[in-house]
Amino acid sequence: MATPMVRAEAVHKSFGRNQVLRGIDIEVAPREVMCIIGPSGSGKSTFLRCINHLEKIDAGRLWVDGELVGYREHGGRLHELPDREVCHKRSEIGMVFQGFNLFPHMTALENVIEAPVRVKREPVAAATERGRALLDRVGLGDRLDAHPRQLSGGQQQRVAIARALAMQPKLMLFDEPTSALDPELVGDVLNVMRDLAHEGMTMIVVTHEMGFAREVGDSLVFMDSGTIVEAGSPRDVIGNPQQQRTKDFLSKVL
Amino acid sequence: MTDLSADPPVPPGSTRARPEAIRAVPLRHPWRWVSAVVVLIVLGAIVDTFATSSLHWSVVGQYLFDARIPQAAVVTLYLTAIAMVVGVGLGILLAVMRLSPNRVMAWVSWLYIWFFRGTPVLVQIFFWWNINTILPYLSIGIPFTHLMVQASTNTLVTPLLAAILGLGLNEAAYMAEIVRAGIISVDHGQTEAAQALGMRRSLVMRRIVLPQAMRVIVPPTGNETISMLKTTSLASIATVHELFFVQQDISNFNYRIIELVIVASLWYLAMSSVLTVFQYYIERHFARGSVRGLPPTPIQRLRRMLFQFHAAPPLGSAAEPDGEPWLPPAMPHSGM
């Protein structure tokens, strides 16, 4: 079997005395789409943020594409990676946030080409050309010069996806990408994500959209209070949950 | 998908007539008249006092454009500019240090601000002006060797440099707090989104956080600049030939003290008025992206008024717009 894109082994994380993650084990294969569901406060978002080292894990091991996240193992000990290398690894992982977090002082196109130009040092002309194509692909080819505040929530989130894709990531993390959207705008964003999945992008999606999880997801994980309660194919977990906790949760969201 | 920039169109088949405009009897405001009378009386008393004093307005007029005065005003202006450049530059550095995860840097910044904010700026200028009394020579060299460059402090620290050091270093402490407030005001999600794209701390600060912090930083910085314009008068203690020093120099000869103070004040007022206009336009520039459309500038409003006056529809016309239309700044460029 190929190297998993993401592998987590007994990942623990606390904020002060609050244990947010209590032993997460996960494996995500290349081209796989994994959806994570669970009540708020269950640690889904924190786990996602650990994968690109926005949060440091306290115990356990986390690998992306076969390399440890945030550390290097040498002589039987873990050494913290220098800032430069952490940033380089983050640049290979795209992340989409619940609150979009577009840069409000830049136009849609400037948002998209900022990182390719400043981080990857791509020539502006080449980055612009690719940025236009990406915005066109998410259905915003006519709003290149709009500032985020002139765009609807759904449009902003699609710009945010294009911005992440502009770095040509090998893995995309979605942190409740549609939770802040008006119901009628959710569809456009999910369509973009569905296309992305069909093109073979490896994706981990924290979501409350059961329809998306069932239709697009290859695997589904149900998390509660920092642990994985149940995992498997979306059809099984949603259609035939084994744990009482999962049944309770699903009965509320379906 | 909604186009947020366009107004909702009026349905073409709309048949309901617009009701008659309200014409109510306006409320009376007697206190406005009372206050106007009181203000007139007070103003009259002030004018009368000055008119009957031995103040010579002709002397004010005579010195207002005396070659020495505008020259001194130029010194005041560039002292303001240099002190603010030093203050803003060092202030940004101090603010970033203060917020740095490096504890040593944060502590150094705190200490600097504590010291320079806690002592009077006049004392600081005085200190730099007299530094030569304790350090007759300044030298830069490689420690523990005899390789060094040495200079006499007396020739190195000119009046202007003493003033720049005093004003600039003091200003940096205040600017640091202003910049820090600006940086903190930027949503943390911005930093996270930038980090997630692989941007390093310095790049995030330069490209993402500081440009957005500007909206919060610029208005108080404008105030600081206007304040600095007047604080430069303290440089007179270091014999810098700025406005206050020069007017004093003149009145020491002709004893027209108040007349020359009025001359200086008129120049200070004129210069701060010009700065206020600059401030308005700079603030407007940095408000981009935070509001959907910018309100028109006074000049644009004036143009629009003239334009509308010419193009006003005849009275009683049905085309009367309801309320002030929200014109984006790009529109009213016709005419003139």
Coordinates of C-alpha atoms in Angstrom, one line a residue:
Chain A
M1 CA 0.0 0.0 0.0
A2 CA 1.2 3.5 -0.8
T3 CA 2.3 5.9 2.0
P4 CA -0.9 7.3 3.6
M5 CA -1.3 11.0 3.0
V6 CA -2.2 11.5 6.7
R7 CA -1.5 9.1 9.6
A8 CA -2.3 9.9 13.2
E9 CA -1.3 7.7 16.1
A10 CA -2.7 8.4 19.6
V11 CA -2.8 12.1 19.0
H12 CA -3.4 14.1 22.2
K13 CA -3.9 17.8 22.7
S14 CA -4.9 19.9 25.7
F15 CA -5.6 23.6 26.2
G16 CA -4.6 24.1 29.8
R17 CA -6.5 21.5 31.7
N18 CA -9.0 21.0 29.0
Q19 CA -8.3 17.8 27.1
V20 CA -9.4 18.4 23.5
L21 CA -8.0 15.4 21.8
R22 CA -7.6 12.1 23.7
G23 CA -6.0 9.6 21.4
I24 CA -6.9 10.1 17.7
D25 CA -5.9 7.3 15.3
I26 CA -6.6 7.9 11.6
E27 CA -5.3 7.0 8.2
V28 CA -6.1 8.9 5.1
A29 CA -5.0 7.4 1.8
P30 CA -3.9 9.6 -1.2
R31 CA -7.0 10.6 -3.3
E32 CA -9.3 9.8 -0.3
V33 CA -12.0 12.1 0.9
M34 CA -12.5 11.8 4.6
C35 CA -15.4 13.5 6.4
I36 CA -15.4 14.2 10.1
I37 CA -18.6 14.8 11.9
G38 CA -19.5 15.3 15.5
P39 CA -21.0 17.8 18.0
S40 CA -19.3 21.2 18.5
G41 CA -16.4 21.0 21.0
S42 CA -15.6 17.4 20.0
G43 CA -12.1 18.4 18.8
K44 CA -12.7 18.1 15.0
S45 CA -11.4 21.5 14.2
T46 CA -8.5 21.2 16.6
F47 CA -7.4 17.9 15.0
L48 CA -7.6 19.6 11.5
R49 CA -5.4 22.4 12.8
C50 CA -2.9 20.0 14.2
I51 CA -2.4 18.5 10.7
N52 CA -0.8 21.7 9.4
H53 CA 0.8 22.5 12.7
L54 CA -1.3 25.5 13.5
E55 CA -1.6 23.7 16.8
K56 CA 1.1 21.7 18.4
I57 CA 0.2 18.2 19.6
D58 CA 1.1 17.1 23.1
A59 CA 1.5 13.4 22.7
G60 CA 1.2 10.8 19.9
R61 CA 2.5 11.0 16.4
L62 CA 1.2 12.7 13.2
W63 CA 2.6 12.2 9.7
V64 CA 1.7 14.0 6.5
D65 CA 2.9 12.2 3.4
G66 CA 5.2 10.0 5.5
E67 CA 6.9 13.0 7.3
L68 CA 6.4 13.9 10.9
V69 CA 4.4 17.1 11.4
G70 CA 6.4 19.8 13.2
Y71 CA 9.3 17.6 14.3
R72 CA 12.3 15.6 13.0
E73 CA 13.2 12.3 14.6
H74 CA 16.9 12.0 15.1
G75 CA 18.9 9.8 17.5
G76 CA 15.8 8.6 19.1
R77 CA 14.6 12.1 20.1
L78 CA 12.2 14.6 18.5
H79 CA 13.6 17.9 17.4
E80 CA 11.4 20.9 16.7
L81 CA 11.5 21.9 13.1
P82 CA 12.7 25.5 12.3
D83 CA 10.1 28.0 11.3
R84 CA 11.2 27.9 7.7
E85 CA 10.5 24.2 7.4
V86 CA 7.2 24.3 9.2
C87 CA 6.1 27.0 6.8
H88 CA 7.3 25.0 3.8
K89 CA 5.2 22.0 4.9
R90 CA 2.2 24.2 5.5
S91 CA 2.5 25.6 2.0
E92 CA 1.9 22.1 0.7
I93 CA -1.4 21.8 2.6
G94 CA -4.4 23.9 1.7
M95 CA -6.8 25.0 4.4
V96 CA -10.3 26.5 4.1
F97 CA -11.9 28.1 7.2
Q98 CA -15.4 28.4 8.4
G99 CA -15.1 32.2 8.5
F100 CA -13.4 32.4 5.0
N101 CA -10.6 34.6 6.3
L102 CA -10.0 36.3 3.0
F103 CA -7.6 39.2 3.1
P104 CA -10.1 42.2 3.0
H105 CA -7.5 44.7 1.6
M106 CA -6.9 42.7 -1.5
T107 CA -9.1 41.9 -4.5
A108 CA -10.2 38.3 -5.2
L109 CA -7.3 37.8 -7.7
E110 CA -4.8 39.4 -5.3
N111 CA -5.9 37.0 -2.6
V112 CA -5.3 34.1 -4.8
I113 CA -1.9 35.1 -6.2
E114 CA -0.5 36.4 -2.9
A115 CA 1.0 33.2 -1.6
P116 CA 2.2 31.8 -4.9
V117 CA 4.1 35.0 -5.6
R118 CA 5.4 35.7 -2.1
V119 CA 6.0 32.2 -0.8
K120 CA 6.7 30.2 -3.9
R121 CA 8.3 33.1 -5.7
E122 CA 6.3 32.4 -8.9
P123 CA 6.5 35.2 -11.5
V124 CA 3.5 37.5 -11.2
A125 CA 2.4 37.0 -14.7
A126 CA 2.3 33.2 -14.4
A127 CA 0.6 33.3 -11.0
T128 CA -2.0 35.8 -12.4
E129 CA -2.8 33.6 -15.3
R130 CA -3.3 30.5 -13.0
G131 CA -5.2 32.6 -10.5
R132 CA -7.6 33.7 -13.2
A133 CA -8.1 30.1 -14.3
L134 CA -8.8 29.0 -10.7
L135 CA -11.3 31.8 -10.1
D136 CA -12.9 30.9 -13.3
R137 CA -13.1 27.3 -12.3
V138 CA -14.9 28.2 -9.0
G139 CA -17.4 30.3 -11.0
L140 CA -16.0 33.7 -10.2
G141 CA -14.2 34.5 -13.4
D142 CA -16.1 37.8 -13.6
R143 CA -15.3 39.0 -10.1
L144 CA -11.5 39.1 -10.2
D145 CA -11.3 42.7 -9.0
A146 CA -14.0 42.5 -6.3
H147 CA -12.9 43.0 -2.7
P148 CA -14.1 40.3 -0.3
R149 CA -16.7 42.7 1.2
Q150 CA -18.3 43.1 -2.2
L151 CA -18.9 39.3 -2.4
S152 CA -21.5 37.1 -0.9
G153 CA -20.5 34.5 1.7
G154 CA -20.6 31.7 -0.9
Q155 CA -18.5 33.7 -3.3
Q156 CA -16.0 34.5 -0.6
Q157 CA -15.7 30.8 0.4
R158 CA -15.1 29.9 -3.3
V159 CA -12.3 32.5 -3.5
A160 CA -10.9 31.0 -0.3
I161 CA -10.9 27.6 -2.0
A162 CA -9.2 29.0 -5.1
R163 CA -6.6 30.7 -2.9
A164 CA -5.8 27.4 -1.2
L165 CA -5.6 25.6 -4.6
A166 CA -3.3 28.2 -6.0
M167 CA -0.5 26.7 -3.9
Q168 CA -1.0 23.3 -5.6
P169 CA -1.5 21.5 -2.4
K170 CA -1.2 17.7 -2.0
L171 CA -3.9 17.8 0.7
M172 CA -6.9 20.0 1.4
L173 CA -8.3 20.6 4.9
F174 CA -11.9 22.0 5.1
D175 CA -13.0 23.3 8.5
E176 CA -16.8 23.5 8.4
P177 CA -16.6 25.4 5.1
T178 CA -20.4 25.9 4.7
S179 CA -21.4 26.5 8.3
A180 CA -21.3 30.2 8.1
L181 CA -23.3 30.4 4.8
D182 CA -26.9 31.1 4.0
P183 CA -28.6 27.8 3.1
E184 CA -29.1 28.9 -0.5
L185 CA -25.3 29.6 -1.0
V186 CA -24.2 26.2 0.4
G187 CA -24.8 24.4 -2.8
D188 CA -22.3 26.4 -4.9
V189 CA -19.5 25.7 -2.4
L190 CA -20.3 22.0 -2.1
N191 CA -20.3 21.7 -5.9
V192 CA -16.8 23.1 -6.1
M193 CA -15.6 20.7 -3.4
R194 CA -17.3 17.8 -5.2
D195 CA -15.5 18.6 -8.4
L196 CA -12.3 18.8 -6.5
A197 CA -12.9 15.3 -5.0
H198 CA -13.6 13.9 -8.4
E199 CA -10.3 15.2 -9.7
G200 CA -8.6 13.1 -7.1
M201 CA -7.6 15.7 -4.4
T202 CA -7.0 14.2 -1.0
M203 CA -9.4 16.0 1.4
I204 CA -10.3 16.0 5.0
V205 CA -13.6 17.7 5.5
V206 CA -15.1 18.7 8.9
T207 CA -18.7 19.2 8.1
H208 CA -22.3 19.1 9.2
E209 CA -23.5 18.3 5.6
M210 CA -24.6 14.7 5.8
G211 CA -25.6 14.6 2.2
F212 CA -22.1 15.7 1.1
A213 CA -20.5 13.2 3.5
R214 CA -22.6 10.3 2.1
E215 CA -22.3 11.2 -1.5
V216 CA -18.7 12.4 -1.9
G217 CA -16.9 11.0 1.2
D218 CA -14.9 7.8 0.9
S219 CA -14.8 7.4 4.7
L220 CA -16.6 9.0 7.6
V221 CA -15.4 9.6 11.2
F222 CA -17.6 10.4 14.1
M223 CA -15.8 12.2 16.9
D224 CA -17.1 13.1 20.4
S225 CA -15.2 14.5 23.4
G226 CA -11.8 14.2 21.8
T227 CA -12.1 10.6 20.7
I228 CA -13.2 8.7 17.6
V229 CA -16.4 7.0 18.4
E230 CA -17.0 5.3 15.1
A231 CA -15.3 5.2 11.7
G232 CA -16.0 3.5 8.4
S233 CA -17.7 4.0 5.1
P234 CA -20.2 6.8 5.1
R235 CA -23.0 4.4 4.1
D236 CA -22.3 2.2 7.1
V237 CA -21.8 4.8 9.7
I238 CA -24.8 6.9 8.7
G239 CA -27.1 4.0 7.6
N240 CA -26.2 1.5 10.3
P241 CA -24.4 3.1 13.3
Q242 CA -23.1 0.7 15.9
Q243 CA -22.6 3.0 18.9
Q244 CA -25.4 4.5 20.8
R245 CA -23.6 7.9 20.9
T246 CA -23.5 7.9 17.1
K247 CA -27.1 7.0 16.8
D248 CA -28.1 9.8 19.2
F249 CA -26.1 12.4 17.2
L250 CA -27.3 11.2 13.8
S251 CA -30.9 11.3 15.0
K252 CA -30.5 15.0 15.8
V253 CA -28.8 16.1 12.6
L254 CA -30.5 13.9 10.0
Chain B
M1 CA -26.0 34.9 -6.6
T2 CA -26.7 38.4 -5.6
D3 CA -25.0 41.4 -7.2
L4 CA -24.5 43.6 -4.1
S5 CA -23.4 46.7 -6.0
A6 CA -26.6 47.4 -7.8
D7 CA -29.7 48.9 -6.4
P8 CA -32.8 46.8 -6.7
P9 CA -34.6 47.8 -9.9
V10 CA -38.0 49.5 -9.7
P11 CA -40.5 47.1 -11.1
P12 CA -41.5 48.6 -14.5
G13 CA -45.2 47.9 -14.1
S14 CA -45.5 49.7 -10.7
T15 CA -48.7 51.6 -10.7
R16 CA -49.1 52.6 -7.1
A17 CA -48.6 56.4 -6.9
R18 CA -46.1 57.8 -4.4
P19 CA -48.0 59.5 -1.6
E20 CA -47.7 63.3 -1.2
A21 CA -44.4 64.5 0.5
I22 CA -44.9 65.4 4.2
R23 CA -45.1 69.2 4.8
A24 CA -45.3 69.6 8.6
V25 CA -44.9 72.8 10.7
P26 CA -41.3 72.7 11.9
L27 CA -40.5 72.6 15.6
R28 CA -39.3 76.0 17.0
H29 CA -35.8 76.1 18.5
P30 CA -35.7 79.3 20.7
W31 CA -32.5 78.2 22.5
R32 CA -30.6 78.3 19.3
W33 CA -31.3 82.0 19.0
V34 CA -30.5 82.6 22.7
S35 CA -27.1 80.8 22.4
A36 CA -26.3 82.8 19.2
V37 CA -26.9 86.1 21.0
V38 CA -24.7 85.0 24.0
V39 CA -21.9 84.0 21.7
L40 CA -22.1 87.3 19.8
I41 CA -21.9 89.2 23.1
V42 CA -18.8 87.2 24.3
L43 CA -17.1 87.6 20.9
G44 CA -17.8 91.3 20.9
A45 CA -16.3 91.6 24.4
I46 CA -13.1 89.7 23.3
V47 CA -12.7 91.8 20.1
D48 CA -13.3 95.0 22.0
T49 CA -10.7 94.1 24.6
F50 CA -8.1 93.5 21.9
A51 CA -9.1 96.5 19.9
T52 CA -8.6 98.8 22.9
S53 CA -5.3 97.1 24.0
S54 CA -2.0 98.4 22.7
L55 CA -1.7 95.5 20.4
H56 CA -0.3 96.6 17.0
W57 CA -1.9 94.6 14.2
S58 CA 0.3 96.5 11.7
V59 CA 3.3 94.9 13.4
V60 CA 1.7 91.4 13.0
G61 CA 1.1 92.2 9.3
Q62 CA 4.6 93.5 8.9
Y63 CA 6.3 90.3 10.3
L64 CA 3.8 87.7 9.0
F65 CA 5.8 87.4 5.8
D66 CA 9.2 88.7 7.0
A67 CA 11.7 86.5 5.2
R68 CA 12.9 85.0 8.5
I69 CA 9.4 83.7 9.5
P70 CA 8.6 81.5 6.5
Q71 CA 12.1 80.3 6.6
A72 CA 11.6 79.2 10.2
A73 CA 8.3 77.6 9.3
V74 CA 10.1 75.5 6.8
V75 CA 12.5 74.3 9.6
T76 CA 9.5 73.5 11.8
L77 CA 7.9 71.5 8.9
Y78 CA 11.0 69.4 8.2
L79 CA 11.7 68.9 11.9
T80 CA 8.2 67.6 12.2
A81 CA 8.6 65.3 9.2
I82 CA 11.9 63.9 10.3
A83 CA 10.8 63.4 13.9
M84 CA 7.6 61.6 12.7
V85 CA 9.6 59.4 10.3
V86 CA 11.9 58.4 13.2
G87 CA 8.9 58.0 15.5
V88 CA 6.8 55.9 13.1
G89 CA 9.7 53.7 12.0
L90 CA 11.0 53.0 15.5
G91 CA 7.4 52.8 16.8
I92 CA 6.5 50.0 14.3
L93 CA 9.7 48.1 15.3
L94 CA 8.9 48.5 19.0
A95 CA 5.3 47.4 18.6
V96 CA 6.4 44.3 16.7
M97 CA 9.1 43.6 19.3
R98 CA 6.5 44.0 22.1
L99 CA 4.2 41.4 20.5
S100 CA 7.1 39.1 19.6
P101 CA 7.2 35.6 21.1
N102 CA 10.8 36.5 21.9
R103 CA 10.6 37.5 25.6
V104 CA 13.8 39.5 25.6
M105 CA 12.6 41.7 22.7
A106 CA 9.2 42.2 24.3
W107 CA 10.9 43.2 27.6
V108 CA 13.3 45.6 25.9
S109 CA 10.4 47.3 24.1
W110 CA 8.4 47.6 27.3
L111 CA 11.3 49.2 29.1
Y112 CA 11.9 51.7 26.2
I113 CA 8.3 52.7 26.2
W114 CA 8.2 53.0 30.0
F115 CA 11.3 55.3 30.0
F116 CA 10.6 57.5 27.1
R117 CA 6.9 58.0 27.9
G118 CA 7.7 58.6 31.5
T119 CA 10.0 61.5 31.1
P120 CA 9.1 65.0 29.6
V121 CA 10.1 65.5 26.0
L122 CA 11.6 68.9 26.9
V123 CA 13.9 67.2 29.3
Q124 CA 14.9 64.6 26.7
I125 CA 15.7 67.3 24.1
F126 CA 17.7 69.2 26.8
F127 CA 19.5 65.9 27.6
W128 CA 20.6 65.3 24.0
W129 CA 21.6 69.0 23.6
N130 CA 23.9 68.7 26.6
I131 CA 25.2 65.2 26.1
N132 CA 28.6 66.6 25.2
T133 CA 29.1 67.7 28.9
I134 CA 29.4 64.0 29.9
L135 CA 30.5 62.4 26.7
P136 CA 33.0 64.8 25.0
Y137 CA 33.8 62.1 22.4
L138 CA 31.8 59.4 20.7
S139 CA 33.5 56.4 19.3
I140 CA 32.4 53.3 17.5
G141 CA 34.9 50.4 17.4
I142 CA 35.5 46.8 17.8
P143 CA 35.5 45.9 21.5
F144 CA 38.8 45.1 23.2
T145 CA 40.8 46.4 20.3
H146 CA 42.1 49.8 19.4
L147 CA 40.3 49.9 16.0
M148 CA 37.7 52.6 16.2
V149 CA 36.2 55.8 14.7
Q150 CA 36.0 58.8 17.1
A151 CA 34.3 62.1 16.8
S152 CA 33.7 65.1 19.0
T153 CA 30.2 65.1 20.4
N154 CA 30.0 68.8 20.1
T155 CA 30.3 68.7 16.3
L156 CA 28.3 65.5 16.0
V157 CA 25.2 66.5 18.0
T158 CA 24.1 69.7 16.2
P159 CA 21.0 71.5 17.5
L160 CA 18.9 69.8 14.9
L161 CA 20.1 66.3 15.8
A162 CA 19.5 66.9 19.5
A163 CA 15.9 68.0 18.6
I164 CA 15.4 65.0 16.2
L165 CA 16.7 62.6 18.9
G166 CA 14.5 64.1 21.6
L167 CA 11.4 64.4 19.6
G168 CA 11.8 61.3 17.5
L169 CA 12.7 58.9 20.3
N170 CA 9.9 60.2 22.5
E171 CA 7.4 60.0 19.7
A172 CA 8.4 56.3 19.0
A173 CA 7.2 55.4 22.5
Y174 CA 3.8 56.8 21.7
M175 CA 3.7 55.4 18.2
A176 CA 4.6 52.0 19.5
E177 CA 1.4 51.9 21.5
I178 CA -0.7 53.1 18.6
V179 CA 0.8 50.5 16.2
R180 CA 0.4 47.8 18.8
A181 CA -3.3 48.7 19.2
G182 CA -3.6 48.5 15.4
I183 CA -1.9 45.1 15.1
I184 CA -4.1 43.7 17.9
S185 CA -7.2 45.0 16.2
V186 CA -6.7 42.7 13.2
D187 CA -8.7 39.5 13.4
H188 CA -6.5 36.5 14.4
G189 CA -8.1 34.5 11.5
Q190 CA -6.1 36.6 9.1
T191 CA -2.8 35.5 10.6
E192 CA -4.0 31.9 10.6
A193 CA -5.1 32.0 7.0
A194 CA -1.7 33.5 6.0
Q195 CA 0.2 31.0 8.1
A196 CA -1.8 28.1 6.5
L197 CA -0.6 29.3 3.1
G198 CA 2.9 28.9 4.3
M199 CA 3.7 32.6 4.9
R200 CA 6.4 33.3 7.5
R201 CA 5.9 35.6 10.5
S202 CA 7.6 38.6 9.0
L203 CA 5.8 38.2 5.7
V204 CA 2.4 37.8 7.5
M205 CA 3.1 41.0 9.4
R206 CA 4.2 43.0 6.4
R207 CA 1.7 41.9 3.8
I208 CA -1.4 40.9 5.8
V209 CA -1.5 42.4 9.3
L210 CA 0.1 45.8 9.0
P211 CA -1.9 46.9 5.9
Q212 CA -5.1 46.1 7.8
A213 CA -3.8 47.7 11.0
M214 CA -3.3 50.9 9.1
R215 CA -7.0 51.8 9.3
V216 CA -6.6 51.9 13.1
I217 CA -3.1 53.3 13.1
V218 CA -3.6 56.2 10.7
P219 CA -6.1 58.5 12.5
P220 CA -4.1 58.7 15.7
T221 CA -0.9 59.1 13.7
G222 CA -2.4 62.1 12.0
N223 CA -3.2 63.5 15.5
E224 CA 0.4 62.8 16.5
T225 CA 1.7 64.6 13.5
I226 CA -0.3 67.7 14.2
S227 CA 0.7 67.5 17.8
M228 CA 4.4 67.1 16.7
L229 CA 4.1 70.2 14.5
K230 CA 3.5 72.3 17.7
T231 CA 5.8 70.3 20.0
T232 CA 8.8 71.2 17.7
S233 CA 8.6 74.6 19.4
L234 CA 10.4 72.9 22.3
A235 CA 13.4 72.5 20.0
S236 CA 14.0 76.1 20.6
I237 CA 15.7 75.1 23.9
A238 CA 18.4 73.4 21.7
T239 CA 18.6 76.7 19.6
V240 CA 17.1 75.1 16.5
H241 CA 16.0 78.0 14.3
E242 CA 12.4 76.9 14.1
L243 CA 9.3 79.1 14.2
F244 CA 9.1 79.7 18.0
F245 CA 12.9 80.3 18.4
V246 CA 12.9 82.8 15.5
Q247 CA 9.9 84.8 16.6
Q248 CA 11.4 85.0 20.1
D249 CA 14.7 86.0 18.5
I250 CA 12.9 88.9 16.7
S251 CA 10.9 90.0 19.7
N252 CA 14.0 90.1 21.8
F253 CA 15.0 93.0 19.7
N254 CA 11.8 94.9 19.2
Y255 CA 9.9 93.9 22.3
R256 CA 6.7 93.2 20.3
I257 CA 6.2 89.9 22.1
I258 CA 2.5 89.3 21.7
E259 CA 2.5 90.5 18.1
L260 CA 5.2 88.0 17.2
V261 CA 3.5 85.2 19.2
I262 CA 0.4 85.9 17.1
V263 CA 2.5 85.7 13.9
A264 CA 3.9 82.3 15.0
S265 CA 0.4 81.2 16.0
L266 CA -1.0 82.1 12.6
W267 CA 1.7 80.1 10.9
Y268 CA 1.1 77.1 13.2
L269 CA -2.6 77.3 12.5
A270 CA -2.1 77.5 8.8
M271 CA 0.3 74.5 8.8
S272 CA -1.9 72.3 11.0
S273 CA -4.9 73.1 8.8
V274 CA -3.0 71.9 5.8
L275 CA -2.1 68.7 7.7
T276 CA -5.7 68.2 8.6
V277 CA -6.7 68.1 5.0
F278 CA -3.9 65.6 4.3
Q279 CA -5.1 63.5 7.2
Y280 CA -8.6 63.4 5.8
Y281 CA -7.4 62.0 2.4
I282 CA -4.9 59.5 3.9
E283 CA -7.6 58.1 6.2
R284 CA -9.9 57.8 3.2
H285 CA -7.2 55.9 1.3
F286 CA -6.8 53.3 4.1
A287 CA -10.5 52.8 4.5
R288 CA -10.6 50.9 1.2
G289 CA -11.9 47.4 1.6
S290 CA -13.5 48.1 5.0
V291 CA -16.5 49.9 3.6
R292 CA -18.3 49.0 0.5
G293 CA -18.4 52.5 -1.0
L294 CA -16.6 55.6 0.3
P295 CA -18.6 58.7 1.1
P296 CA -17.8 61.6 -1.3
T297 CA -15.0 64.0 -0.3
P298 CA -16.0 67.7 0.3
I299 CA -14.7 68.6 -3.2
Q300 CA -16.7 65.8 -4.8
R301 CA -19.7 66.9 -2.8
L302 CA -19.2 70.5 -4.1
R303 CA -18.9 69.3 -7.6
R304 CA -22.0 67.2 -7.3
M305 CA -23.9 70.2 -5.8
L306 CA -22.9 72.4 -8.8
F307 CA -23.7 69.6 -11.2
Q308 CA -27.1 68.9 -9.7
F309 CA -27.8 72.6 -9.6
H310 CA -27.3 72.8 -13.3
A311 CA -29.1 69.6 -14.0
A312 CA -31.9 70.2 -11.5
P313 CA -35.3 69.0 -12.9
P314 CA -38.0 71.7 -13.0
L315 CA -40.0 72.0 -9.8
G316 CA -42.8 69.6 -9.4
S317 CA -41.3 67.2 -11.8
A318 CA -42.0 63.5 -11.2
A319 CA -38.4 62.6 -11.6
E320 CA -37.5 63.9 -8.1
P321 CA -35.2 61.3 -6.5
D322 CA -36.3 60.1 -3.1
G323 CA -33.5 60.9 -0.7
E324 CA -29.8 61.4 -1.2
P325 CA -28.5 58.9 -3.7
W326 CA -25.5 57.0 -2.6
L327 CA -23.0 57.8 -5.3
P328 CA -19.8 55.9 -5.5
P329 CA -16.8 58.2 -5.6
A330 CA -16.1 57.4 -9.2
M331 CA -19.3 58.9 -10.5
P332 CA -19.3 62.7 -10.1
H333 CA -16.4 63.6 -12.3
S334 CA -18.5 65.3 -14.9
G335 CA -18.2 69.0 -15.3
M336 CA -15.2 71.1 -14.1

